[in-house]
Coordinates of C-alpha atoms and ligand atoms in Angstrom, one line a residue:
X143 CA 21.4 21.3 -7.7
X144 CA 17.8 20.5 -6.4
X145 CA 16.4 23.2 -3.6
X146 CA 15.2 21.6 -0.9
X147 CA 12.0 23.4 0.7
X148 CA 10.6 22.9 4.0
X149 CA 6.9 21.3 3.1
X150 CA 5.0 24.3 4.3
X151 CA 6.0 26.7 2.1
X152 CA 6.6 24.6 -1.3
X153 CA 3.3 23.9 -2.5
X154 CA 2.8 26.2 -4.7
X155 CA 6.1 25.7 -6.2
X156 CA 5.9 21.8 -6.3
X157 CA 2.3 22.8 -8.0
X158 CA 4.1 24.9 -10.9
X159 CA 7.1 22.5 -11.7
X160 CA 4.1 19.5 -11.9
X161 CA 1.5 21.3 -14.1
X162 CA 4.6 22.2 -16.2
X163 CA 5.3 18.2 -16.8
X164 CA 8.2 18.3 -14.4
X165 CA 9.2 15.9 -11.8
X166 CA 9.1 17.2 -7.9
X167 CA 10.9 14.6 -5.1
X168 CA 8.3 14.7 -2.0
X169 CA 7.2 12.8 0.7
X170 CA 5.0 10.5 1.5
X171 CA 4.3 8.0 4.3
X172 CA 6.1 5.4 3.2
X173 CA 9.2 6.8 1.3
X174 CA 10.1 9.8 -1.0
X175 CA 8.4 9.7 -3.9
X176 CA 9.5 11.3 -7.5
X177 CA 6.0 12.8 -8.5
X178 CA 5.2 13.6 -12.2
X179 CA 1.9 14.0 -13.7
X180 CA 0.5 10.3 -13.8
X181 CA -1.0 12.0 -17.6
X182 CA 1.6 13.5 -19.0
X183 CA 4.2 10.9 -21.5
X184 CA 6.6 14.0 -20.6
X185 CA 6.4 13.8 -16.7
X186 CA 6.3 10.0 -16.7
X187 CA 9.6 10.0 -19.1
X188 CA 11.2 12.5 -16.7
X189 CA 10.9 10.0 -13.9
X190 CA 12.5 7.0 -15.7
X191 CA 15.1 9.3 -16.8
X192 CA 16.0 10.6 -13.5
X193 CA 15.9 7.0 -12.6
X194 CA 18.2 6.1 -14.5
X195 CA 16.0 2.8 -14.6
X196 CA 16.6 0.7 -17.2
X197 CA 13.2 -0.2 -18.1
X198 CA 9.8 0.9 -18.3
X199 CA 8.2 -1.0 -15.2
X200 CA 4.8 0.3 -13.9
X201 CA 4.6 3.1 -11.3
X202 CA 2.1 3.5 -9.0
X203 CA -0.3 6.0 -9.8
X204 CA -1.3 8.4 -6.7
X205 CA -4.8 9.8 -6.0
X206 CA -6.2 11.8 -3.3
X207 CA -10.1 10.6 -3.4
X208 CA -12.2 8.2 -4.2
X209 CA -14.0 9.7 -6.5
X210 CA -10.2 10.3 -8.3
X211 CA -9.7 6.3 -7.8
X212 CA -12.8 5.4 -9.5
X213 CA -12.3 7.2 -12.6
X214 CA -9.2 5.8 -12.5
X215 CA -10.1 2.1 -12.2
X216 CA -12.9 -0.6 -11.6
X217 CA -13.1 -1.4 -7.7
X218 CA -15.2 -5.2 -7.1
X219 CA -16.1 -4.9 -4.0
X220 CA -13.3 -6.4 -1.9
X221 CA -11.1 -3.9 -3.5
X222 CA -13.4 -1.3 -2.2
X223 CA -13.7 -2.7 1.1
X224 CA -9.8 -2.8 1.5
X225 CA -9.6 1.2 0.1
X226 CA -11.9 2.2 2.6
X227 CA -9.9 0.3 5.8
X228 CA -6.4 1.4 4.5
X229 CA -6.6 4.6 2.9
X230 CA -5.3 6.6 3.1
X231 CA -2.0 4.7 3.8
X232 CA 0.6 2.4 2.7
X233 CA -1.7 -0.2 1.0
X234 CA -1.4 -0.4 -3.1
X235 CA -4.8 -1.9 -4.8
X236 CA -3.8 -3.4 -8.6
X237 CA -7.1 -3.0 -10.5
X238 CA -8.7 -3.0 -13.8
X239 CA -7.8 0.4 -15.7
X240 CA -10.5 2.5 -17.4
X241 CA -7.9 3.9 -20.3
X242 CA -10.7 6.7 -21.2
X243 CA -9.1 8.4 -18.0
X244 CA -6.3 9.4 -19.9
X245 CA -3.2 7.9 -17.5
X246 CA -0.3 7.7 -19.8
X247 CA 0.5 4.3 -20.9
X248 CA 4.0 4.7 -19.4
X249 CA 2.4 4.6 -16.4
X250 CA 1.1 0.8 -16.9
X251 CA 3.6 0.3 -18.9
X252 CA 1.0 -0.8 -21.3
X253 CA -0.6 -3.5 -19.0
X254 CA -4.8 -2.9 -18.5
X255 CA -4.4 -2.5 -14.7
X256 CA -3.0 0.1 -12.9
X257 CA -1.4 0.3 -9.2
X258 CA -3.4 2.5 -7.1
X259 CA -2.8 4.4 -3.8
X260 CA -4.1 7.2 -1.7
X261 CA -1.3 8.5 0.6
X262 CA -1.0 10.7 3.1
X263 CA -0.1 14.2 4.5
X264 CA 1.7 16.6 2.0
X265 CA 1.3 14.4 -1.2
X266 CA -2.1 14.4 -0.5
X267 CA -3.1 17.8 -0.6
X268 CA -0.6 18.3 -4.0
X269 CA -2.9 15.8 -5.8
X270 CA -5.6 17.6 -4.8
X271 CA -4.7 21.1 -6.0
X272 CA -3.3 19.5 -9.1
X273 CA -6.3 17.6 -9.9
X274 CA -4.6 14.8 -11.5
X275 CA -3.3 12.3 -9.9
X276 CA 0.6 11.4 -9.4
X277 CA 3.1 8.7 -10.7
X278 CA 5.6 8.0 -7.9
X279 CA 8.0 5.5 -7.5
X280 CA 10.9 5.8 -4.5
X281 CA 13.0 8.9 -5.3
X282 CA 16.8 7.3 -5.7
X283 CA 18.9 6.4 -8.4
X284 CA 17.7 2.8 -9.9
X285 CA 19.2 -0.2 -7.5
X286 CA 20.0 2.1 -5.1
X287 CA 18.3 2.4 -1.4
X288 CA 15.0 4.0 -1.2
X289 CA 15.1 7.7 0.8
X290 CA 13.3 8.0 3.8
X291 CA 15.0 11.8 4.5
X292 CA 15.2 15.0 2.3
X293 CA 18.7 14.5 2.3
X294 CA 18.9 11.4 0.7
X295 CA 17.0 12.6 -1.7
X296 CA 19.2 15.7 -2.3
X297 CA 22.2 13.1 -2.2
X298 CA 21.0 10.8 -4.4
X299 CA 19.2 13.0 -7.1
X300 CA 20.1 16.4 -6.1
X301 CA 21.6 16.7 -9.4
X302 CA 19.0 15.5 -11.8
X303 CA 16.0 17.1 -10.4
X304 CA 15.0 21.1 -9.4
X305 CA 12.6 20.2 -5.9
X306 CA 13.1 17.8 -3.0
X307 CA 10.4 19.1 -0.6
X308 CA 11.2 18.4 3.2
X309 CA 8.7 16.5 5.5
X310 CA 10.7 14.9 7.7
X311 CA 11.9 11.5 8.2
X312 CA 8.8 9.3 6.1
X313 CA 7.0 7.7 9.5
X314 CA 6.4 4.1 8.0
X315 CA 10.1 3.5 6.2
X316 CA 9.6 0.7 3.5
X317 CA 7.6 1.1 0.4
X318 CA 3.8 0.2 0.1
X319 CA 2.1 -3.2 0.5
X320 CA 0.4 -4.2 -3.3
X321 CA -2.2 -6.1 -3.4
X322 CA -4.9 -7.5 -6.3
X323 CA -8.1 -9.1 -6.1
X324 CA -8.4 -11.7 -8.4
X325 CA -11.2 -14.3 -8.9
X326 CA -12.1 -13.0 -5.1
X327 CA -9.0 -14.0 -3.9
X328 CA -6.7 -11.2 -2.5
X329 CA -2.6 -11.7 -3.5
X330 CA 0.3 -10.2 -2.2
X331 CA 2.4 -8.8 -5.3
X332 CA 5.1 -7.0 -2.3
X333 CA 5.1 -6.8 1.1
X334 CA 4.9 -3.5 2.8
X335 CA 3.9 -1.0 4.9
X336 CA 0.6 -2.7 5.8
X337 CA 0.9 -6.0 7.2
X338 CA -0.8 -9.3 6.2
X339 CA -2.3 -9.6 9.3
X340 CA -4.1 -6.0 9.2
X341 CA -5.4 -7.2 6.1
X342 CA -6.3 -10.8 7.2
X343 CA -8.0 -9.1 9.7
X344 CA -10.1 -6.2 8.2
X345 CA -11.6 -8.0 5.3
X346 CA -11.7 -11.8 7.7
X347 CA -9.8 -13.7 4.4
X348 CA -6.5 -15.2 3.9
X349 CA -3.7 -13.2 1.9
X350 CA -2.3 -15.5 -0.6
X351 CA 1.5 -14.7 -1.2
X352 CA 3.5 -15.6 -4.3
X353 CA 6.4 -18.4 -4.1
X354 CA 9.6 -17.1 -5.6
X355 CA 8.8 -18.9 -8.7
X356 CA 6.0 -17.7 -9.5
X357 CA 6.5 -13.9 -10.0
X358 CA 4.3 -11.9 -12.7
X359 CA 4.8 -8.2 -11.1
X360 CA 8.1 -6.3 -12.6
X361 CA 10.8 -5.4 -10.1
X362 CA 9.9 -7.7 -7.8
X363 CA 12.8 -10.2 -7.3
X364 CA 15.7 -8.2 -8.8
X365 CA 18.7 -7.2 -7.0
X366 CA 17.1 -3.7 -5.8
X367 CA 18.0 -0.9 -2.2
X368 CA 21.6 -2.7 -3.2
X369 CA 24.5 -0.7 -0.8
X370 CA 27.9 -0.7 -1.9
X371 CA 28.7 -3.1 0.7
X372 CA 27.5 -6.8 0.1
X373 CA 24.9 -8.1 2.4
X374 CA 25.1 -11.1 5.0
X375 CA 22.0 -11.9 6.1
X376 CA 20.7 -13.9 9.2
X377 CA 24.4 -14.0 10.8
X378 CA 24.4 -15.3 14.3
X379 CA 28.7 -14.3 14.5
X380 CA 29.8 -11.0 12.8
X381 CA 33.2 -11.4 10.9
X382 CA 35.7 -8.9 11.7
X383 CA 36.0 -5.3 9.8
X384 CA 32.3 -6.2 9.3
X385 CA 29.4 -3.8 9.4
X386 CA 26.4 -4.9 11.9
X387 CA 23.0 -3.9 11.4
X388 CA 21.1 -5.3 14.9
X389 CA 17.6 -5.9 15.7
X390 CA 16.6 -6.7 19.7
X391 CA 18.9 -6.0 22.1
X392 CA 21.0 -9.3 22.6
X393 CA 23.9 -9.5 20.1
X394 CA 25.4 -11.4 17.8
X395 CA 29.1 -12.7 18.5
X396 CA 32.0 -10.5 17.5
X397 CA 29.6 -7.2 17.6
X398 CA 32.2 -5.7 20.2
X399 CA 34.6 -5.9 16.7
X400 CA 32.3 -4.9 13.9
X401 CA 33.7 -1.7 12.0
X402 CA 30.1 -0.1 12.7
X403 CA 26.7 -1.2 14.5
X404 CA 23.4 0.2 14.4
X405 CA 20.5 -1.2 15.9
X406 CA 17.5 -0.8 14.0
X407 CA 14.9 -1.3 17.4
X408 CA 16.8 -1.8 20.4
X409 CA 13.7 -2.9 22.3
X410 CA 13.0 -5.3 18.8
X411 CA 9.6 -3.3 17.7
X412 CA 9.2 -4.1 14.2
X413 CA 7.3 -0.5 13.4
X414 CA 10.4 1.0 14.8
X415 CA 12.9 -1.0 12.6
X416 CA 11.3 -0.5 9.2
X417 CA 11.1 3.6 10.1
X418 CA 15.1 3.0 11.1
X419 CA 16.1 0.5 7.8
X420 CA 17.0 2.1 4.6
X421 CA 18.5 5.4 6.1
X422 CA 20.8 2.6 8.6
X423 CA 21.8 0.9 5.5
X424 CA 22.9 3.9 3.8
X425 CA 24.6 5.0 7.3
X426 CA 26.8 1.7 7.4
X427 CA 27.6 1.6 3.9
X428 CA 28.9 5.0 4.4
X429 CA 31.3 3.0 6.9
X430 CA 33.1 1.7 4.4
X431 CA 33.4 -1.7 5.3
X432 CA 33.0 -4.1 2.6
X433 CA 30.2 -6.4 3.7
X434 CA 27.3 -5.4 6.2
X435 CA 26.4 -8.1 8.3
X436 CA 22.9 -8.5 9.5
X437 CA 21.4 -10.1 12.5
X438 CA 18.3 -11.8 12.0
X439 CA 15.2 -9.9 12.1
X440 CA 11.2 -11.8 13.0
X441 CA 8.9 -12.6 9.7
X442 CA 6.1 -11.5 11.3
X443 CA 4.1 -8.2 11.2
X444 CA 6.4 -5.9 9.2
X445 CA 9.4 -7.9 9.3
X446 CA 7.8 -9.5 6.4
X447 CA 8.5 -6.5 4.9
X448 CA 11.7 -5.7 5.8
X449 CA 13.0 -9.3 5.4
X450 CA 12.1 -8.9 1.8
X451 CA 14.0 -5.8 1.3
X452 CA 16.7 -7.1 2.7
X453 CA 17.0 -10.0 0.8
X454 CA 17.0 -7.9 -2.4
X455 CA 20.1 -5.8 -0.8
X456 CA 21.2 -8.9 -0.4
X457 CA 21.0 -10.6 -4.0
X458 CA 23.9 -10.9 -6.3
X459 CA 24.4 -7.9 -8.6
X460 CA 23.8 -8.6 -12.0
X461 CA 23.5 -6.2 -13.9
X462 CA 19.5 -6.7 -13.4
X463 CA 16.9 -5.2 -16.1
X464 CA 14.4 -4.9 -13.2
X465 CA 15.6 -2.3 -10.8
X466 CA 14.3 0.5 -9.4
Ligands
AMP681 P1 7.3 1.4 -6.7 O1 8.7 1.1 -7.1 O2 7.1 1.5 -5.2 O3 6.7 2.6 -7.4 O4 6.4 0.2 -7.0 C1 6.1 -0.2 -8.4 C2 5.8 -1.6 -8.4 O5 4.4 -1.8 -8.4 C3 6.3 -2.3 -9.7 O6 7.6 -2.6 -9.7 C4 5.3 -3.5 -9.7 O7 5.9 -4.5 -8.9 C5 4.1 -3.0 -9.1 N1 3.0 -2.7 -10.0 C6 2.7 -1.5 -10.6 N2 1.7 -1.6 -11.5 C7 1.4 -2.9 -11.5 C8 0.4 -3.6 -12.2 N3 -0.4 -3.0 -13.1 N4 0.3 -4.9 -12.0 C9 1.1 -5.5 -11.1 N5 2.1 -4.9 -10.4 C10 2.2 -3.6 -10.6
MG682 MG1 12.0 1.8 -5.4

């Protein structure tokens, strides 16, 4: 079984297992990540494996500078604009790779841009001592719910991987917002942590997002943070023996009979709700009821966000080539 270590006293040890080509579960803003050397085939292969996921999609690659980023890739200048308003945070900048970097093409898987980020806190200052930077998707099994605790983590992995390191509950709750510049025009691959609007606004242009059709980013659409329990979304009257996650504080009818509630902002604060979602799911699937009802939750801000990870809980489950 993985140890778990409190974040102040596992750097070192993280440090060892990475520059060894292993994979290390740790936080970051957004979600736990499962780290591995964004250079070494070995480290990248690990973290599919662990996975469990079914096929090579891209990761995104972690850095803790700048100056890391731009060996990494080519920033035009809106990219760099965008890098210096949102990072470090939960913004993810697709952009042309520079190969002679040496990021495995496992990374990419084999495309010539790469999926940058510059998080926050602990990850940070790993990258930095490392001196490489990190491949890091969500830390859970393929198609399940991403972690936003240690213990999840532990839970979901525990027995695949030797280091979950604790930083508490990840502040922000959904994965990162991707973005990439192209012919000057800035496109939403996934929304995420960042909102449209912070972006609209910091760089004064409009965010074009994709229609479902039109969808050239792996892992994007599939059936993906599945529960056990099916997913009702949008319900305005909860069925009996049903599971209700809430948003706001009126009620849908039949709450007073669900099998479970939780209400993911009581006062309806979108920030709130995304910190509260995945670890809520996981609570009332642990409920065992059959089918987790949902209420319906605003598009704007980051219910953009969290609308579109609930729709993938949501999605039929095929057996689906794209999860993660
Ligand atoms: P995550 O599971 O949070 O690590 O996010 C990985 C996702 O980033 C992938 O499933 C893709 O949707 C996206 N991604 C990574 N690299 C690229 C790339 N080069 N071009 C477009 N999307 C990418
Ligand atoms: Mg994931």
């Amino acid at each position: 079984m993985a140890e778990v270590k409190q974040a102040a006293q596992a750097l070192d040890a993280a440090l060892a297992l990475l520059a060894a080509g292993e994979v290390v579960a740790i936080p970051t803003e957004t979600v736990y990540g499962l780290a591995g050397d964004a250079t070494s085939g070995q480290a990248v292969a690990r973290i599919f494996e662990a996975k469990g996921r079914p096929r090579f999609n891209p990761l995104i690659a972690h850095v803790a500078s700048m100056a890391m980023a731009e060996k990494i890739a080519v920033f035009d200048p809106l990219s760099a604009r965008l890098a210096e308003n949102f990072w470090p945070g939960p913004l993810t900048l697709v952009l042309p790779l520079r190969e002679a970097f040496g990021i495995h093409p496992l990374v990419t898987a084999g495309l010539d841009t790469i999926a940058l980020r510059m998080p926050r806190g602990f990850a940070s200052g790993l990258i930095d001592r490392l001196g490489r930077p990190l491949a890091a998707p969500s830390a859970n099994r393929s198609g399940r719910i991403s972690a936003t605790t240690a213990a999840a983590v532990a839970e979901d992995l525990g027995d695949r991987i030797r280091l979950v390191v604790d930083g508490g509950p990840t502040p922000v709750g959904v994965e990162s917002t991707i973005l990439k510049v192209e012919k000057g025009k800035l496109r939403l691959l996934r929304p995420g942590g960042v909102t449209a609007d912070e972006i609209e606004k910091a760089v004064g242009m409009g965010v074009e997002r994709y229609g479902d059709a039109a969808i050239e980013a792996p892992g994007m659409m599939a059936s993906h943070y599945a529960p056990g329990a099916s997913v009702r979304l949008d319900v305005a009257e909860v069925h009996p023996g049903e599971a209700l996650l809430a948003f706001g504080p009126r009620r849908a009818a039949g709450s007073n009979d669900a099998a479970a509630v939780k209400n993911l902002s009581e006062r309806g604060d979108l920030r709130e709700a995304a910190a509260n979602l995945f670890s809520y799911l996981k609570e009332l699937d642990r409920s065992g009821a059959a089918t987790i009802a949902v209420e319906p939750i605003p598009f704007d801000g980051l219910g953009e966000a969290i609308n579109d990870r609930l729709r993938r809980a949501a999605a039929p489950r095929r057996h689906d080539m794209n999860r993660d």
